mmCIF file of C-alpha atoms and ligand atoms in Angstrom:
data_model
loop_
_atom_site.group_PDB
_atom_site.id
_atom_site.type_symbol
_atom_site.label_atom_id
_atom_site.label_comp_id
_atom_site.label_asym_id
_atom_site.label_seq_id
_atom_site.Cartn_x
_atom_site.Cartn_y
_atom_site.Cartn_z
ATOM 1 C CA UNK T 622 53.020 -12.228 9.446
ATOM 2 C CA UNK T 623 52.387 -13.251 13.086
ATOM 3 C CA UNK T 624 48.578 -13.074 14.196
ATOM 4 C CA UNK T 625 47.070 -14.056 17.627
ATOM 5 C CA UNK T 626 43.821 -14.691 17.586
ATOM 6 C CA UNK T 627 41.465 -13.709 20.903
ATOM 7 C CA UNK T 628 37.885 -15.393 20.881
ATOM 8 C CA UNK T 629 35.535 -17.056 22.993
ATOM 9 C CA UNK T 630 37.111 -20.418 22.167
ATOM 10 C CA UNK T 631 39.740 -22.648 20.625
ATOM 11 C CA UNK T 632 37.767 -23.927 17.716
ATOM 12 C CA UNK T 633 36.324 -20.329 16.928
ATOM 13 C CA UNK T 634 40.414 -19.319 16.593
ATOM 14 C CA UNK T 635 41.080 -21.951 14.415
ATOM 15 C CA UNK T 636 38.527 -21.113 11.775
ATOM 16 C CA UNK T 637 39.094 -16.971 12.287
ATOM 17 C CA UNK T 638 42.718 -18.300 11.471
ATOM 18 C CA UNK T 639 41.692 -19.901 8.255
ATOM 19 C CA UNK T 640 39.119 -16.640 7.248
ATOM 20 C CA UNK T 641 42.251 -14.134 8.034
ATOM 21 C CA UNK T 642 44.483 -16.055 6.145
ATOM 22 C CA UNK T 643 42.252 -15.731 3.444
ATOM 23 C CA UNK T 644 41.055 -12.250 3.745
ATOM 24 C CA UNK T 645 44.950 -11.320 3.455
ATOM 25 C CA UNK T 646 45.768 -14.080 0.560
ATOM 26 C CA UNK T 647 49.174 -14.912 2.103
ATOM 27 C CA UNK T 648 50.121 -17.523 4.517
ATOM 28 C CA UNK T 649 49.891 -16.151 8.319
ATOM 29 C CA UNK T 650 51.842 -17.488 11.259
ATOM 30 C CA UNK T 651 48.864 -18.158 14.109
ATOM 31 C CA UNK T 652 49.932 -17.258 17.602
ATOM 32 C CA UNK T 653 47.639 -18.130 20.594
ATOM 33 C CA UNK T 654 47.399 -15.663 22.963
ATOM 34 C CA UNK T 655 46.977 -16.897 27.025
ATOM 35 C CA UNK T 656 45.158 -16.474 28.752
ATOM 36 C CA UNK T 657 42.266 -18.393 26.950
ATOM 37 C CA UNK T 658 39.208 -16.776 27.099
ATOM 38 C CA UNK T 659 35.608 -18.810 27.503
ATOM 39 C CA UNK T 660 32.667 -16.353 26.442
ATOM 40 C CA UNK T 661 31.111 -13.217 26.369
ATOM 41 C CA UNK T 662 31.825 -11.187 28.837
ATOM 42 C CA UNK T 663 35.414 -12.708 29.113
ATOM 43 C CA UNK T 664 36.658 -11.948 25.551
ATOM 44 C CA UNK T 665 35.633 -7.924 26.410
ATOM 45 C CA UNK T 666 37.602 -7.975 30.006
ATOM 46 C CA UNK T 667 40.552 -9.804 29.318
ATOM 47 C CA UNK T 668 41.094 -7.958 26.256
ATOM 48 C CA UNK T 669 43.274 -4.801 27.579
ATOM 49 C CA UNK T 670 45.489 -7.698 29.222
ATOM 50 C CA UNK T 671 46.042 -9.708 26.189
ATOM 51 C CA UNK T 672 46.588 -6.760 24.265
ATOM 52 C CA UNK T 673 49.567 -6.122 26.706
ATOM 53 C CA UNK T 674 51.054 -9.393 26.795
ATOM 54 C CA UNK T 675 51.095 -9.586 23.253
ATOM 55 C CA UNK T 676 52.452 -5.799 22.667
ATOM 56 C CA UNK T 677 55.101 -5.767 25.585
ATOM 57 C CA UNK T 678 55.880 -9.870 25.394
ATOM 58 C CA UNK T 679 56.027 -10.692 21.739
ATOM 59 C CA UNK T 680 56.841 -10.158 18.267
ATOM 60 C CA UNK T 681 53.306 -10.558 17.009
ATOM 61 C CA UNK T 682 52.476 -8.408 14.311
ATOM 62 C CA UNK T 683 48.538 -8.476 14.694
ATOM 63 C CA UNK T 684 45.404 -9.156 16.996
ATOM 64 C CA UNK T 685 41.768 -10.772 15.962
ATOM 65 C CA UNK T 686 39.471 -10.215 18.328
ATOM 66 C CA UNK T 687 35.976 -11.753 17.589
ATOM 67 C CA UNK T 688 32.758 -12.268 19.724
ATOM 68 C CA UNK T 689 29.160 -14.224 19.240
ATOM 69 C CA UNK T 690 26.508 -11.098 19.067
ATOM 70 C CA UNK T 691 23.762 -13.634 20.529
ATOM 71 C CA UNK T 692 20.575 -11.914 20.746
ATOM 72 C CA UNK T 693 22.269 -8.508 21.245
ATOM 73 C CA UNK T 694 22.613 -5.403 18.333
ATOM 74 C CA UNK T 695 24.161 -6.036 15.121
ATOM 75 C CA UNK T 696 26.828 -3.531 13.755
ATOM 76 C CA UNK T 697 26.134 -1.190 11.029
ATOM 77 C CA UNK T 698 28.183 1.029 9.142
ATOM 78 C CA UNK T 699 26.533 3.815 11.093
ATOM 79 C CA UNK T 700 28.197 3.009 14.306
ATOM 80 C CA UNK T 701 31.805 3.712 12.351
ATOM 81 C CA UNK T 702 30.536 7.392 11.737
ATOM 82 C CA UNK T 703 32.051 9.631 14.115
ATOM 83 C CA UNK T 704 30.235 10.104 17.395
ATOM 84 C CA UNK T 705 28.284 6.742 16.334
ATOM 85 C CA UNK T 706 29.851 4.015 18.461
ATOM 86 C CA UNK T 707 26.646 2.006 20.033
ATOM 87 C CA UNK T 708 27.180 1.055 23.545
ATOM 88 C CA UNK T 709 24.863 -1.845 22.931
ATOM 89 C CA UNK T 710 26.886 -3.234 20.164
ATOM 90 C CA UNK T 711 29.738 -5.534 20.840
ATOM 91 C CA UNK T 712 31.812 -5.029 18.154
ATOM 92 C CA UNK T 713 31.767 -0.977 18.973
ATOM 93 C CA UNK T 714 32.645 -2.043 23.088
ATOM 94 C CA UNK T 715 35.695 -3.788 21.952
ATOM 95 C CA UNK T 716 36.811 -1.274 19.555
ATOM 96 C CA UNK T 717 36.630 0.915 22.579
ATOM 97 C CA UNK T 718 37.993 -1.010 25.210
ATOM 98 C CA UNK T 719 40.786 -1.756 21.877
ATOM 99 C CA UNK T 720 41.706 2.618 21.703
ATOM 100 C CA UNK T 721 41.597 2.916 25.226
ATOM 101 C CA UNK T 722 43.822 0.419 26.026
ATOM 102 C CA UNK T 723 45.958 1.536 23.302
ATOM 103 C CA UNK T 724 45.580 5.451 24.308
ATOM 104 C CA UNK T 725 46.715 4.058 28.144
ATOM 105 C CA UNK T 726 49.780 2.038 26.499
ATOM 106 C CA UNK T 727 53.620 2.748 26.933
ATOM 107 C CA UNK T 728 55.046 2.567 23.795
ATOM 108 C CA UNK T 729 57.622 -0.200 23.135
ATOM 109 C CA UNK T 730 61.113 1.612 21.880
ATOM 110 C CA UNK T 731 61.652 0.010 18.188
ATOM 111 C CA UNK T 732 58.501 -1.822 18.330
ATOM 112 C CA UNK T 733 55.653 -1.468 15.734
ATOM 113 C CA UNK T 734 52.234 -0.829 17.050
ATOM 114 C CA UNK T 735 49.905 -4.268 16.985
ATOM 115 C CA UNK T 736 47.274 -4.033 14.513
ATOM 116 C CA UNK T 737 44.239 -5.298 15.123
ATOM 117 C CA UNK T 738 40.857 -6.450 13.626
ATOM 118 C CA UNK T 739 37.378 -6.750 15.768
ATOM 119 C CA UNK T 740 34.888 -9.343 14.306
ATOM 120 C CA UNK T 741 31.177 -9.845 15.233
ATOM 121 C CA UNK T 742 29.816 -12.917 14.217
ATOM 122 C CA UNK T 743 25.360 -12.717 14.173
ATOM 123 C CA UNK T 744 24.500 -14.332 16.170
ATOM 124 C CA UNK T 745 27.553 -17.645 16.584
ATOM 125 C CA UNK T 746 30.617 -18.114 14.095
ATOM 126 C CA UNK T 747 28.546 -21.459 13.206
ATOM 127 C CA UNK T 748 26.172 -18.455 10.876
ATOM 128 C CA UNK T 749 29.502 -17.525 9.392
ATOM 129 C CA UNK T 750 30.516 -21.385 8.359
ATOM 130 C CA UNK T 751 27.058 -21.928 6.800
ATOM 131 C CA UNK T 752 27.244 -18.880 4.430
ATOM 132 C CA UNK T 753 31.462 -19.392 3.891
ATOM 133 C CA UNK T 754 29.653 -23.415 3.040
ATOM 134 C CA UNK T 755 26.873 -21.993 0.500
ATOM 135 C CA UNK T 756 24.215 -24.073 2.697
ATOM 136 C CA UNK T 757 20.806 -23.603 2.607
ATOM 137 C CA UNK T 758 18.775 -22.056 3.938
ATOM 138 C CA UNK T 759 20.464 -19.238 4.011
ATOM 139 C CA UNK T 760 21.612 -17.438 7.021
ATOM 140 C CA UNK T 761 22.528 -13.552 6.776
ATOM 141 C CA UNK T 762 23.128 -10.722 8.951
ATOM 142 C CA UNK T 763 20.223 -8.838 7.730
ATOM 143 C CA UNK T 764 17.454 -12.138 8.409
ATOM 144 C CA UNK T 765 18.671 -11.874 11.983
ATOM 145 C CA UNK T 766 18.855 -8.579 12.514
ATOM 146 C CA UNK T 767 15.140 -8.602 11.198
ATOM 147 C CA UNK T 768 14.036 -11.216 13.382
ATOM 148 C CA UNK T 769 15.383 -8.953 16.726
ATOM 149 C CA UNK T 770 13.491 -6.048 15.411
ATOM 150 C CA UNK T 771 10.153 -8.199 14.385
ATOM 151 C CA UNK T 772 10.311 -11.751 16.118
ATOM 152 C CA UNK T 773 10.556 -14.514 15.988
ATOM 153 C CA UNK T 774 14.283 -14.926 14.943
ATOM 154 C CA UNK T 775 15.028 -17.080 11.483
ATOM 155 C CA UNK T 776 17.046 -19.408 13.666
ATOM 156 C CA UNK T 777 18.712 -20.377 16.925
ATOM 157 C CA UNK T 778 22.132 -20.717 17.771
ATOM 158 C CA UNK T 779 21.238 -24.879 18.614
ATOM 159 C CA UNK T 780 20.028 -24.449 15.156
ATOM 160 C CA UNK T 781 23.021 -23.413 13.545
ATOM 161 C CA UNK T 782 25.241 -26.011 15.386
ATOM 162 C CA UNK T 783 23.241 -28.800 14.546
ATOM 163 C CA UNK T 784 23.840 -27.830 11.122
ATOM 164 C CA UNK T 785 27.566 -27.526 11.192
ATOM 165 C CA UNK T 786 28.237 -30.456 13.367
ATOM 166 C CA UNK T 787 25.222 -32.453 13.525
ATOM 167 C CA UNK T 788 24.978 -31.915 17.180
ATOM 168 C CA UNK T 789 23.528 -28.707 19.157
ATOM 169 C CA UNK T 790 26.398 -29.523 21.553
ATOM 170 C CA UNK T 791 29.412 -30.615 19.403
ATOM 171 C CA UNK T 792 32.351 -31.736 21.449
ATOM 172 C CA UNK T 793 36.017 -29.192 20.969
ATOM 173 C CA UNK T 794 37.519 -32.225 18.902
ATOM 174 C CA UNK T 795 34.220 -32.726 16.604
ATOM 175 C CA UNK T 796 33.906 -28.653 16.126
ATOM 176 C CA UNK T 797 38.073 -28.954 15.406
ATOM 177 C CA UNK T 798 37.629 -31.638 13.098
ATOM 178 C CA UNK T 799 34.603 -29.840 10.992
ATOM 179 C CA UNK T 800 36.921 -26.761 10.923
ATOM 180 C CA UNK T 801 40.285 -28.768 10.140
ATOM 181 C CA UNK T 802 38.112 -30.898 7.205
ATOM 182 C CA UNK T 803 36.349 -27.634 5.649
ATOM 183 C CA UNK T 804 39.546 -24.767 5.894
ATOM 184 C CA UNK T 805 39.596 -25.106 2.088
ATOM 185 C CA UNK T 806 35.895 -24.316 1.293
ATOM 186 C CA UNK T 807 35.755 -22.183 4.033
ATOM 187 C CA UNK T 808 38.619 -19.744 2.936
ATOM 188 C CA UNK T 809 36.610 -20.077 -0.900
ATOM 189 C CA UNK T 810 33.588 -18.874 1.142
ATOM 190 C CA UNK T 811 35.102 -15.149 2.470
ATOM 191 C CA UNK T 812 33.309 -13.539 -0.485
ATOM 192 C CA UNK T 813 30.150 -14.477 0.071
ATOM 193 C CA UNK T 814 30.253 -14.094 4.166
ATOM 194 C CA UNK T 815 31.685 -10.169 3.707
ATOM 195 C CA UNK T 816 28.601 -9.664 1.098
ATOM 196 C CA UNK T 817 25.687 -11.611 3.637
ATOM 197 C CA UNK T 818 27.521 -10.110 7.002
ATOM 198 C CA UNK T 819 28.567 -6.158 6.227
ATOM 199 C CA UNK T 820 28.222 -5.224 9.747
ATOM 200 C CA UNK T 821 30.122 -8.156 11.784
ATOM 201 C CA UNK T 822 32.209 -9.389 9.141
ATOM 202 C CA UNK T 823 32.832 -7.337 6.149
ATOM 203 C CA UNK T 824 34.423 -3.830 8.760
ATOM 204 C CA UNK T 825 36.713 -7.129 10.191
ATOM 205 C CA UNK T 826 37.997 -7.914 7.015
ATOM 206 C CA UNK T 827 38.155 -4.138 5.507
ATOM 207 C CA UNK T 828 40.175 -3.489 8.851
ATOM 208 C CA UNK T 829 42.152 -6.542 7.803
ATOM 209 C CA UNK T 830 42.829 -5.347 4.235
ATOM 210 C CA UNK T 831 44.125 -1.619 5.842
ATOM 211 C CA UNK T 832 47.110 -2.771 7.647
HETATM 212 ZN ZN1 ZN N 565 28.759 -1.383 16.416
#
């Protein structure tokens, strides 16, 4: 199977490669979609062109499209009730910007739609890591969603990082390296990142599991 992967950076794509792969429990063939994006709001405005270049220009069976939440709402399973899409939640703006584009689309004679899989990750992909790792202290969905609601917040983003790469502002080759050196433990850790992150994680890899 042929996935491109669409996320705020290169070393994010590398480990949503490894968590795919192992959401699916088959070997995937990663495809990187151009252009690259850099950041929120990027990943949301380039995504109707990717999507195109990828549908019309390729062979690609599937699109992963992940953000960082930052400090912004958390998806719940009450925004995939009908009429509940949250304006304020980034995983519900790409899954709209996702149908429209997809509602606006041609379709390509003899070609099967792309499927495609949103990810949020609360509040960096780093929070993710930690959990897939089984590091402590722990770092969940539901601690950070708390500490929006009810500051102060359980952790910063600088926070995470430093725990993941021992720097607050890793280099792309030292994040690459972490990723390349823990894709085994990672891909172990899906479990336990779908049961700590419901909202951001565990709809991505439920939509995963429906193709
Ligand atoms: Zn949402």
């Amino acid at each position: 199977m042929r996935i491109a992967v669409f996320s705020e950076g290169e070393a994010d794509e590398r480990a949503l490669f490894v968590l795919v792969e192992a959401i699916l429990g088959r070997a995937i063939e990663p495809v990187h979609p151009a252009p690259r994006s850099r950041g929120w709001p990027s990943v949301r405005d380039q995504l109707p062109l990717v999507w195109r270049a990828i549908y019309y220009q390729s062979e690609v069976d599937a699109l992963i499209v992940a953000a960082d939440s930052n400090s912004t709402m958390t998806h719940d399973a009450s925004h995939d009730q009908p009429g509940g899409q949250e304006d304020r939640c980034r995983l519900c703006q790409l899954q709209r910007v996702l149908t429209e584009t997809v509602q606006r689309a041609a379709k390509r004679e003899n070609r099967k739609m792309l499927r495609t899989a949103v990810g949020l990750a609360v509040p960096c992909i780093e929070a993710w890591y930690l959990c897939a790792l089984g590091s402590n202290p722990r770092t969940t969905e539901a601690l950070w969603a708390n500490g929006l609601k009810t500051p102060p917040l359980p952790y910063s983003k600088d926070d995470l990082k430093h725990r993941v790469y021992d720097s607050a502002i890793p280099s792309r080759s030292l994040m690459q390296d972490v990723i390349q050196r823990e894709a085994q433990r990672l891909a172990a850790g899906v479990e336990a990142v779908e049961r700590w992150f419901p909202g951001g994680f565990g709809t991505f890899a439920a939509e995963i599991r429906s193709w």
